[in-house]
mmCIF file of C-alpha atoms and ligand atoms in Angstrom:
data_model
loop_
_atom_site.group_PDB
_atom_site.id
_atom_site.type_symbol
_atom_site.label_atom_id
_atom_site.label_comp_id
_atom_site.label_asym_id
_atom_site.label_seq_id
_atom_site.Cartn_x
_atom_site.Cartn_y
_atom_site.Cartn_z
ATOM 1 C CA MET A 1 129.921 63.024 79.485
ATOM 2 C CA MET A 2 131.769 60.517 77.512
ATOM 3 C CA ASN A 3 132.894 61.370 74.419
ATOM 4 C CA TRP A 4 132.132 58.846 72.360
ATOM 5 C CA ASP A 5 132.841 60.596 68.893
ATOM 6 C CA GLN A 6 136.185 60.316 69.708
ATOM 7 C CA ILE A 7 136.605 56.970 71.178
ATOM 8 C CA TYR A 8 134.851 55.988 68.031
ATOM 9 C CA ALA A 9 138.136 58.317 65.977
ATOM 10 C CA HIS A 10 140.880 56.557 67.993
ATOM 11 C CA ALA A 11 139.589 53.075 67.381
ATOM 12 C CA LYS A 12 139.682 54.035 63.784
ATOM 13 C CA GLU A 13 142.540 55.100 63.763
ATOM 14 C CA TRP A 14 144.495 52.074 66.027
ATOM 15 C CA VAL A 15 142.776 49.470 64.258
ATOM 16 C CA ASN A 16 144.137 51.399 60.636
ATOM 17 C CA GLU A 17 147.573 51.747 62.512
ATOM 18 C CA ALA A 18 147.202 48.046 63.067
ATOM 19 C CA GLY A 19 146.296 46.347 59.785
ATOM 20 C CA VAL A 20 149.399 48.397 58.095
ATOM 21 C CA LYS A 21 151.485 45.886 61.293
ATOM 22 C CA ILE A 22 149.531 42.963 60.003
ATOM 23 C CA ARG A 23 150.281 43.858 56.370
ATOM 24 C CA LEU A 24 154.048 44.244 57.034
ATOM 25 C CA SER A 25 154.108 40.965 58.652
ATOM 26 C CA PHE A 26 153.583 39.444 55.673
ATOM 27 C CA ASN A 27 157.326 39.481 54.931
ATOM 28 C CA GLU A 28 158.402 38.079 58.317
ATOM 29 C CA THR A 29 158.579 34.553 59.290
ATOM 30 C CA LEU A 30 155.866 34.123 62.113
ATOM 31 C CA ASN A 31 156.953 32.370 65.781
ATOM 32 C CA ILE A 32 153.858 30.072 65.838
ATOM 33 C CA GLU A 33 152.706 28.438 69.152
ATOM 34 C CA THR A 34 149.723 26.604 70.355
ATOM 35 C CA LYS A 35 147.662 27.079 72.938
ATOM 36 C CA THR A 36 144.921 24.555 74.822
ATOM 37 C CA ASN A 37 145.655 21.784 71.938
ATOM 38 C CA ALA A 38 147.714 21.667 68.533
ATOM 39 C CA ASN A 39 145.556 23.002 66.528
ATOM 40 C CA ASP A 40 144.830 26.609 69.055
ATOM 41 C CA LEU A 41 147.351 28.653 67.093
ATOM 42 C CA VAL A 42 148.885 31.894 68.380
ATOM 43 C CA THR A 43 151.779 33.803 66.887
ATOM 44 C CA ASN A 44 154.084 36.943 67.878
ATOM 45 C CA ILE A 45 151.996 39.123 65.225
ATOM 46 C CA ASP A 46 148.553 38.314 67.664
ATOM 47 C CA LYS A 47 150.495 39.452 71.073
ATOM 48 C CA GLU A 48 152.242 42.253 69.158
ATOM 49 C CA ILE A 49 148.869 43.780 67.881
ATOM 50 C CA GLU A 50 146.774 43.152 71.052
ATOM 51 C CA GLN A 51 149.748 45.095 73.277
ATOM 52 C CA PHE A 52 150.039 47.216 70.433
ATOM 53 C CA PHE A 53 146.108 48.357 71.139
ATOM 54 C CA ILE A 54 146.187 47.950 75.049
ATOM 55 C CA SER A 55 149.705 50.460 74.815
ATOM 56 C CA LYS A 56 147.161 53.138 72.730
ATOM 57 C CA ILE A 57 144.333 52.353 75.372
ATOM 58 C CA ARG A 58 146.176 53.024 78.406
ATOM 59 C CA GLU A 59 147.893 56.034 77.051
ATOM 60 C CA VAL A 60 144.557 57.921 75.997
ATOM 61 C CA TYR A 61 141.800 55.951 78.578
ATOM 62 C CA SER A 62 143.761 54.866 81.410
ATOM 63 C CA ASP A 63 140.062 54.608 83.176
ATOM 64 C CA HIS A 64 139.247 52.339 80.746
ATOM 65 C CA LYS A 65 139.356 48.368 81.128
ATOM 66 C CA ILE A 66 140.477 45.785 78.411
ATOM 67 C CA MET A 67 139.861 42.228 77.626
ATOM 68 C CA GLY A 68 142.330 40.581 75.220
ATOM 69 C CA GLU A 69 142.329 36.876 73.465
ATOM 70 C CA GLU A 70 146.217 36.837 74.529
ATOM 71 C CA GLY A 71 145.794 38.185 78.101
ATOM 72 C CA PHE A 72 147.158 41.170 78.177
ATOM 73 C CA GLY A 73 144.714 42.730 79.299
ATOM 74 C CA ASP A 74 142.732 42.859 82.674
ATOM 75 C CA SER A 75 140.618 39.989 84.020
ATOM 76 C CA LEU A 76 137.223 41.198 84.958
ATOM 77 C CA ASP A 77 135.052 39.681 86.811
ATOM 78 C CA ASN A 78 132.202 42.413 85.995
ATOM 79 C CA LEU A 79 131.510 44.555 83.148
ATOM 80 C CA GLU A 80 130.636 48.131 85.204
ATOM 81 C CA GLY A 81 132.672 50.862 82.986
ATOM 82 C CA ILE A 82 133.775 50.808 79.651
ATOM 83 C CA VAL A 83 135.753 47.950 78.292
ATOM 84 C CA TRP A 84 137.372 47.357 75.352
ATOM 85 C CA MET A 85 137.212 43.558 73.973
ATOM 86 C CA ILE A 86 139.681 42.814 71.383
ATOM 87 C CA ASP A 87 140.411 40.302 69.197
ATOM 88 C CA PRO A 88 143.876 41.018 67.483
ATOM 89 C CA ILE A 89 143.648 38.276 64.733
ATOM 90 C CA ASP A 90 140.136 36.361 64.590
ATOM 91 C CA GLY A 91 141.237 33.676 62.545
ATOM 92 C CA THR A 92 144.734 32.662 63.356
ATOM 93 C CA MET A 93 144.807 29.709 61.181
ATOM 94 C CA ASN A 94 143.373 31.462 58.579
ATOM 95 C CA PHE A 95 146.071 33.852 59.021
ATOM 96 C CA VAL A 96 149.172 31.253 59.422
ATOM 97 C CA HIS A 97 148.020 29.164 56.847
ATOM 98 C CA GLN A 98 146.297 31.430 53.651
ATOM 99 C CA GLN A 99 147.550 34.911 54.814
ATOM 100 C CA ARG A 100 143.389 35.985 54.521
ATOM 101 C CA ASN A 101 140.061 34.909 55.996
ATOM 102 C CA PHE A 102 141.307 36.890 59.285
ATOM 103 C CA ALA A 103 140.264 40.546 61.014
ATOM 104 C CA ILE A 104 140.540 41.970 64.140
ATOM 105 C CA SER A 105 137.893 42.638 66.030
ATOM 106 C CA LEU A 106 137.610 45.408 68.837
ATOM 107 C CA GLY A 107 134.215 46.339 70.631
ATOM 108 C CA VAL A 108 133.491 48.986 72.849
ATOM 109 C CA TYR A 109 131.312 48.072 75.612
ATOM 110 C CA GLU A 110 129.660 51.047 78.434
ATOM 111 C CA ASN A 111 128.214 48.560 81.595
ATOM 112 C CA GLY A 112 128.107 45.421 79.314
ATOM 113 C CA VAL A 113 126.074 47.762 76.683
ATOM 114 C CA GLY A 114 127.539 47.343 72.927
ATOM 115 C CA LYS A 115 128.976 51.300 72.153
ATOM 116 C CA ILE A 116 131.354 51.006 69.567
ATOM 117 C CA GLY A 117 132.320 48.097 66.558
ATOM 118 C CA LEU A 118 134.956 47.381 64.150
ATOM 119 C CA ILE A 119 135.895 44.029 62.303
ATOM 120 C CA TYR A 120 138.524 45.328 59.985
ATOM 121 C CA ASP A 121 139.377 42.568 57.077
ATOM 122 C CA VAL A 122 142.912 43.459 56.647
ATOM 123 C CA VAL A 123 143.647 41.890 53.574
ATOM 124 C CA HIS A 124 141.131 43.409 51.615
ATOM 125 C CA ASP A 125 141.084 46.885 53.260
ATOM 126 C CA GLU A 126 137.633 47.010 54.643
ATOM 127 C CA LEU A 127 136.446 48.300 58.277
ATOM 128 C CA TYR A 128 132.988 47.203 58.799
ATOM 129 C CA HIS A 129 132.392 49.676 61.884
ATOM 130 C CA ALA A 130 129.122 51.032 63.826
ATOM 131 C CA LYS A 131 128.564 53.341 66.246
ATOM 132 C CA ARG A 132 125.223 52.907 68.547
ATOM 133 C CA GLY A 133 122.416 54.547 66.800
ATOM 134 C CA ASN A 134 124.498 55.538 63.866
ATOM 135 C CA GLY A 135 123.866 53.251 61.749
ATOM 136 C CA ALA A 136 126.812 50.400 60.360
ATOM 137 C CA TYR A 137 129.392 51.122 57.266
ATOM 138 C CA LEU A 138 131.610 49.266 55.495
ATOM 139 C CA ASN A 139 134.299 51.672 54.900
ATOM 140 C CA GLU A 140 132.493 55.484 53.991
ATOM 141 C CA LYS A 141 129.500 53.299 52.788
ATOM 142 C CA PRO A 142 126.269 52.432 54.652
ATOM 143 C CA LEU A 143 125.087 49.084 55.408
ATOM 144 C CA ASP A 144 121.861 48.293 54.428
ATOM 145 C CA VAL A 145 118.887 47.252 57.268
ATOM 146 C CA LEU A 146 118.449 43.698 57.174
ATOM 147 C CA LYS A 147 115.527 42.275 55.307
ATOM 148 C CA GLU A 148 113.444 39.595 57.051
ATOM 149 C CA THR A 149 114.185 36.137 55.144
ATOM 150 C CA THR A 150 113.491 32.368 55.990
ATOM 151 C CA VAL A 151 115.080 29.149 56.405
ATOM 152 C CA LYS A 152 114.543 27.740 52.942
ATOM 153 C CA GLU A 153 116.135 30.841 51.360
ATOM 154 C CA SER A 154 118.926 31.165 53.651
ATOM 155 C CA ILE A 155 122.549 30.278 53.493
ATOM 156 C CA ILE A 156 123.533 29.801 57.416
ATOM 157 C CA ALA A 157 127.500 29.863 58.541
ATOM 158 C CA LEU A 158 128.717 27.359 60.614
ATOM 159 C CA ASN A 159 131.307 25.252 61.242
ATOM 160 C CA ALA A 160 131.165 21.444 60.294
ATOM 161 C CA THR A 161 131.734 20.233 64.431
ATOM 162 C CA TRP A 162 128.215 21.289 65.323
ATOM 163 C CA VAL A 163 127.079 19.170 62.791
ATOM 164 C CA MET A 164 128.527 16.025 63.955
ATOM 165 C CA GLU A 165 128.361 14.115 67.613
ATOM 166 C CA ASN A 166 130.013 16.895 69.471
ATOM 167 C CA HIS A 167 129.432 17.432 73.736
ATOM 168 C CA ARG A 168 127.885 20.995 73.715
ATOM 169 C CA ILE A 169 124.548 20.820 71.300
ATOM 170 C CA ASP A 170 122.419 17.639 70.390
ATOM 171 C CA HIS A 171 123.780 17.221 66.054
ATOM 172 C CA ASN A 172 120.652 15.803 65.547
ATOM 173 C CA LEU A 173 118.796 18.871 66.188
ATOM 174 C CA MET A 174 121.475 20.835 63.322
ATOM 175 C CA ILE A 175 120.945 18.044 61.103
ATOM 176 C CA PRO A 176 117.551 19.429 59.657
ATOM 177 C CA LEU A 177 118.425 22.241 59.821
ATOM 178 C CA VAL A 178 121.471 22.302 57.440
ATOM 179 C CA LYS A 179 118.966 20.324 55.076
ATOM 180 C CA ALA A 180 116.098 22.474 55.164
ATOM 181 C CA ALA A 181 118.303 25.845 54.382
ATOM 182 C CA ARG A 182 119.790 26.987 50.919
ATOM 183 C CA GLY A 183 123.295 26.428 51.892
ATOM 184 C CA THR A 184 125.728 26.354 54.403
ATOM 185 C CA ARG A 185 129.168 28.023 54.745
ATOM 186 C CA SER A 186 132.286 28.011 57.148
ATOM 187 C CA TYR A 187 134.718 30.726 56.797
ATOM 188 C CA GLY A 188 136.945 30.103 59.919
ATOM 189 C CA SER A 189 136.600 33.607 61.306
ATOM 190 C CA ALA A 190 133.749 34.396 63.586
ATOM 191 C CA ALA A 191 134.276 38.196 63.411
ATOM 192 C CA LEU A 192 134.307 37.830 59.672
ATOM 193 C CA GLU A 193 130.942 35.641 59.588
ATOM 194 C CA MET A 194 129.412 37.911 61.509
ATOM 195 C CA VAL A 195 130.026 41.028 59.218
ATOM 196 C CA PHE A 196 128.693 38.627 56.579
ATOM 197 C CA VAL A 197 125.389 38.111 58.044
ATOM 198 C CA ALA A 198 125.667 42.342 58.400
ATOM 199 C CA THR A 199 126.085 42.703 54.958
ATOM 200 C CA GLY A 200 123.650 39.766 54.070
ATOM 201 C CA ARG A 201 126.293 37.902 52.616
ATOM 202 C CA VAL A 202 125.110 34.988 54.886
ATOM 203 C CA ASP A 203 121.484 35.313 56.451
ATOM 204 C CA ALA A 204 122.597 33.652 59.888
ATOM 205 C CA TYR A 205 125.219 32.340 61.534
ATOM 206 C CA ILE A 206 125.679 29.715 64.564
ATOM 207 C CA SER A 207 128.208 28.677 66.524
ATOM 208 C CA MET A 208 128.702 26.611 70.028
ATOM 209 C CA ARG A 209 131.574 28.241 71.908
ATOM 210 C CA LEU A 210 132.450 31.920 71.477
ATOM 211 C CA SER A 211 134.582 34.045 73.380
ATOM 212 C CA PRO A 212 133.602 38.134 74.250
ATOM 213 C CA TRP A 213 136.311 39.342 72.159
ATOM 214 C CA ASP A 214 135.155 36.948 68.939
ATOM 215 C CA ILE A 215 131.161 38.456 68.965
ATOM 216 C CA ALA A 216 131.557 42.029 70.968
ATOM 217 C CA ALA A 217 132.072 43.885 67.855
ATOM 218 C CA GLY A 218 129.904 41.934 65.581
ATOM 219 C CA ALA A 219 126.743 42.529 67.890
ATOM 220 C CA VAL A 220 127.234 46.194 67.970
ATOM 221 C CA ILE A 221 127.298 45.953 64.035
ATOM 222 C CA ILE A 222 124.377 43.520 63.409
ATOM 223 C CA GLU A 223 121.817 45.372 65.802
ATOM 224 C CA GLU A 224 122.591 48.624 64.624
ATOM 225 C CA LEU A 225 121.107 46.575 61.478
ATOM 226 C CA GLY A 226 118.141 45.220 62.740
ATOM 227 C CA GLY A 227 119.077 41.450 63.198
ATOM 228 C CA ILE A 228 119.350 39.561 65.823
ATOM 229 C CA VAL A 229 121.696 38.210 68.325
ATOM 230 C CA THR A 230 121.747 36.385 71.071
ATOM 231 C CA ASN A 231 122.705 32.637 72.350
ATOM 232 C CA LEU A 232 121.263 29.493 70.943
ATOM 233 C CA TRP A 233 118.869 29.554 74.115
ATOM 234 C CA GLY A 234 117.372 32.772 72.749
ATOM 235 C CA ASP A 235 118.969 34.718 75.808
ATOM 236 C CA LYS A 236 121.271 37.584 75.966
ATOM 237 C CA LEU A 237 125.215 37.122 75.415
ATOM 238 C CA ASN A 238 126.868 36.840 78.477
ATOM 239 C CA PHE A 239 129.934 39.027 77.583
ATOM 240 C CA LEU A 240 131.781 37.968 80.513
ATOM 241 C CA SER A 241 132.548 33.736 79.755
ATOM 242 C CA GLN A 242 132.032 31.778 76.864
ATOM 243 C CA ASP A 243 128.921 31.290 75.001
ATOM 244 C CA SER A 244 127.065 30.104 72.009
ATOM 245 C CA LEU A 245 125.515 32.495 69.550
ATOM 246 C CA LEU A 246 122.882 32.102 67.246
ATOM 247 C CA THR A 247 122.567 35.784 65.014
ATOM 248 C CA ALA A 248 120.503 36.030 61.807
ATOM 249 C CA LYS A 249 118.156 38.067 59.881
ATOM 250 C CA PRO A 250 114.952 38.852 61.837
ATOM 251 C CA GLY A 251 112.140 36.398 61.160
ATOM 252 C CA LEU A 252 114.977 33.694 60.399
ATOM 253 C CA HIS A 253 116.068 34.137 64.308
ATOM 254 C CA GLN A 254 112.845 33.428 65.443
ATOM 255 C CA SER A 255 112.086 30.592 62.817
ATOM 256 C CA ILE A 256 115.494 28.743 63.485
ATOM 257 C CA LEU A 257 114.999 29.245 67.315
ATOM 258 C CA LYS A 258 111.585 27.498 67.167
ATOM 259 C CA ASP A 259 111.251 25.484 64.589
ATOM 260 C CA TYR A 260 114.828 23.890 64.775
ATOM 261 C CA LEU A 261 116.324 24.776 68.259
ATOM 262 C CA LYS A 262 112.894 24.176 70.436
ATOM 263 C CA GLU A 263 113.632 27.226 71.596
ATOM 264 C CA GLY A 264 116.148 26.271 73.744
ATOM 265 C CA LYS A 265 114.383 23.229 75.936
ATOM 266 C CA TRP A 266 117.088 20.622 74.864
HETATM 267 C C1 LIG B 1 138.811 31.643 66.163
HETATM 268 C C2 LIG B 1 137.483 31.705 65.531
HETATM 269 C C3 LIG B 1 137.025 30.528 64.652
HETATM 270 C C4 LIG B 1 136.131 30.231 65.840
HETATM 271 C C5 LIG B 1 136.746 30.149 67.023
HETATM 272 C C6 LIG B 1 137.506 30.925 67.512
HETATM 273 P P1 LIG B 1 140.912 32.590 66.815
HETATM 274 O O1 LIG B 1 139.021 32.566 66.954
HETATM 275 O O2 LIG B 1 136.676 33.095 65.334
HETATM 276 O O3 LIG B 1 136.158 30.731 63.782
HETATM 277 O O4 LIG B 1 134.972 29.066 65.486
HETATM 278 O O5 LIG B 1 135.926 29.425 67.708
HETATM 279 O O6 LIG B 1 138.212 30.746 68.960
HETATM 280 O O7 LIG B 1 141.129 31.837 67.832
HETATM 281 O O8 LIG B 1 141.154 32.983 65.457
HETATM 282 O O9 LIG B 1 140.566 34.543 67.168
HETATM 283 CA CA1 LIG B 2 138.835 35.138 67.900
HETATM 284 CA CA1 LIG B 3 142.094 35.842 68.246
#
């Protein structure tokens, strides 16, 4: 039988070690490169941290598979078995420009089902973590189950991109939602925005394009607290390719989907 407690303990230990490495890197000069476009940044630290996790996982769990943003893991066409989904630094632009507002995100899935999620806010030394069926925590403190809310009383995290003309969603659907909500916020790290949903600091988070490693950990943490995690069509997330994301408190998720996003019929 799979020893999930052991995997959980290892994941925490390695995330903490990675955090120490990242904090030490603040004294070094970063080597910054661009990926798909001039604003898609990657640093030597993103790569080093991903390689660090991969070497640890391979050493202890040689039969597990790994999906990592920087490409040092496996290239997968299915989610069978145990799959680690790693974003070594989520919010690289913030890491480079601000040295804050970024996180390590690590999800462990079994046959496509989220089992463990860890999001580490390195600068604040805050580890958000959950093991399916065991509740979710901020460091040692249990997080409260999420309560229902309405659009009128909610703060919604979303990127301004999706409220301007774009090729992924009709922005005319988004404008009434932004007007109706109490407020909107944008933090530049999907993992932290998911943690903010989990802790009730925001009530929902919407994005049109995220990768499995951006959302794998957050989905486990939010679902453990009764929050709802789907794509913008209200369907189960696809962890093999990019997908949209709508995650929110119960009730609010349904209202955004039904009253503003036309239940995905757009
Ligand atoms: C990005 C951040 C950002 C989101 C992007 C992601 P990265 O991750 O989560 O908030 O809007 O879609 O790609 O590249 O910093 O790991
Ligand atoms: Ca990311
Ligand atoms: Ca990243």
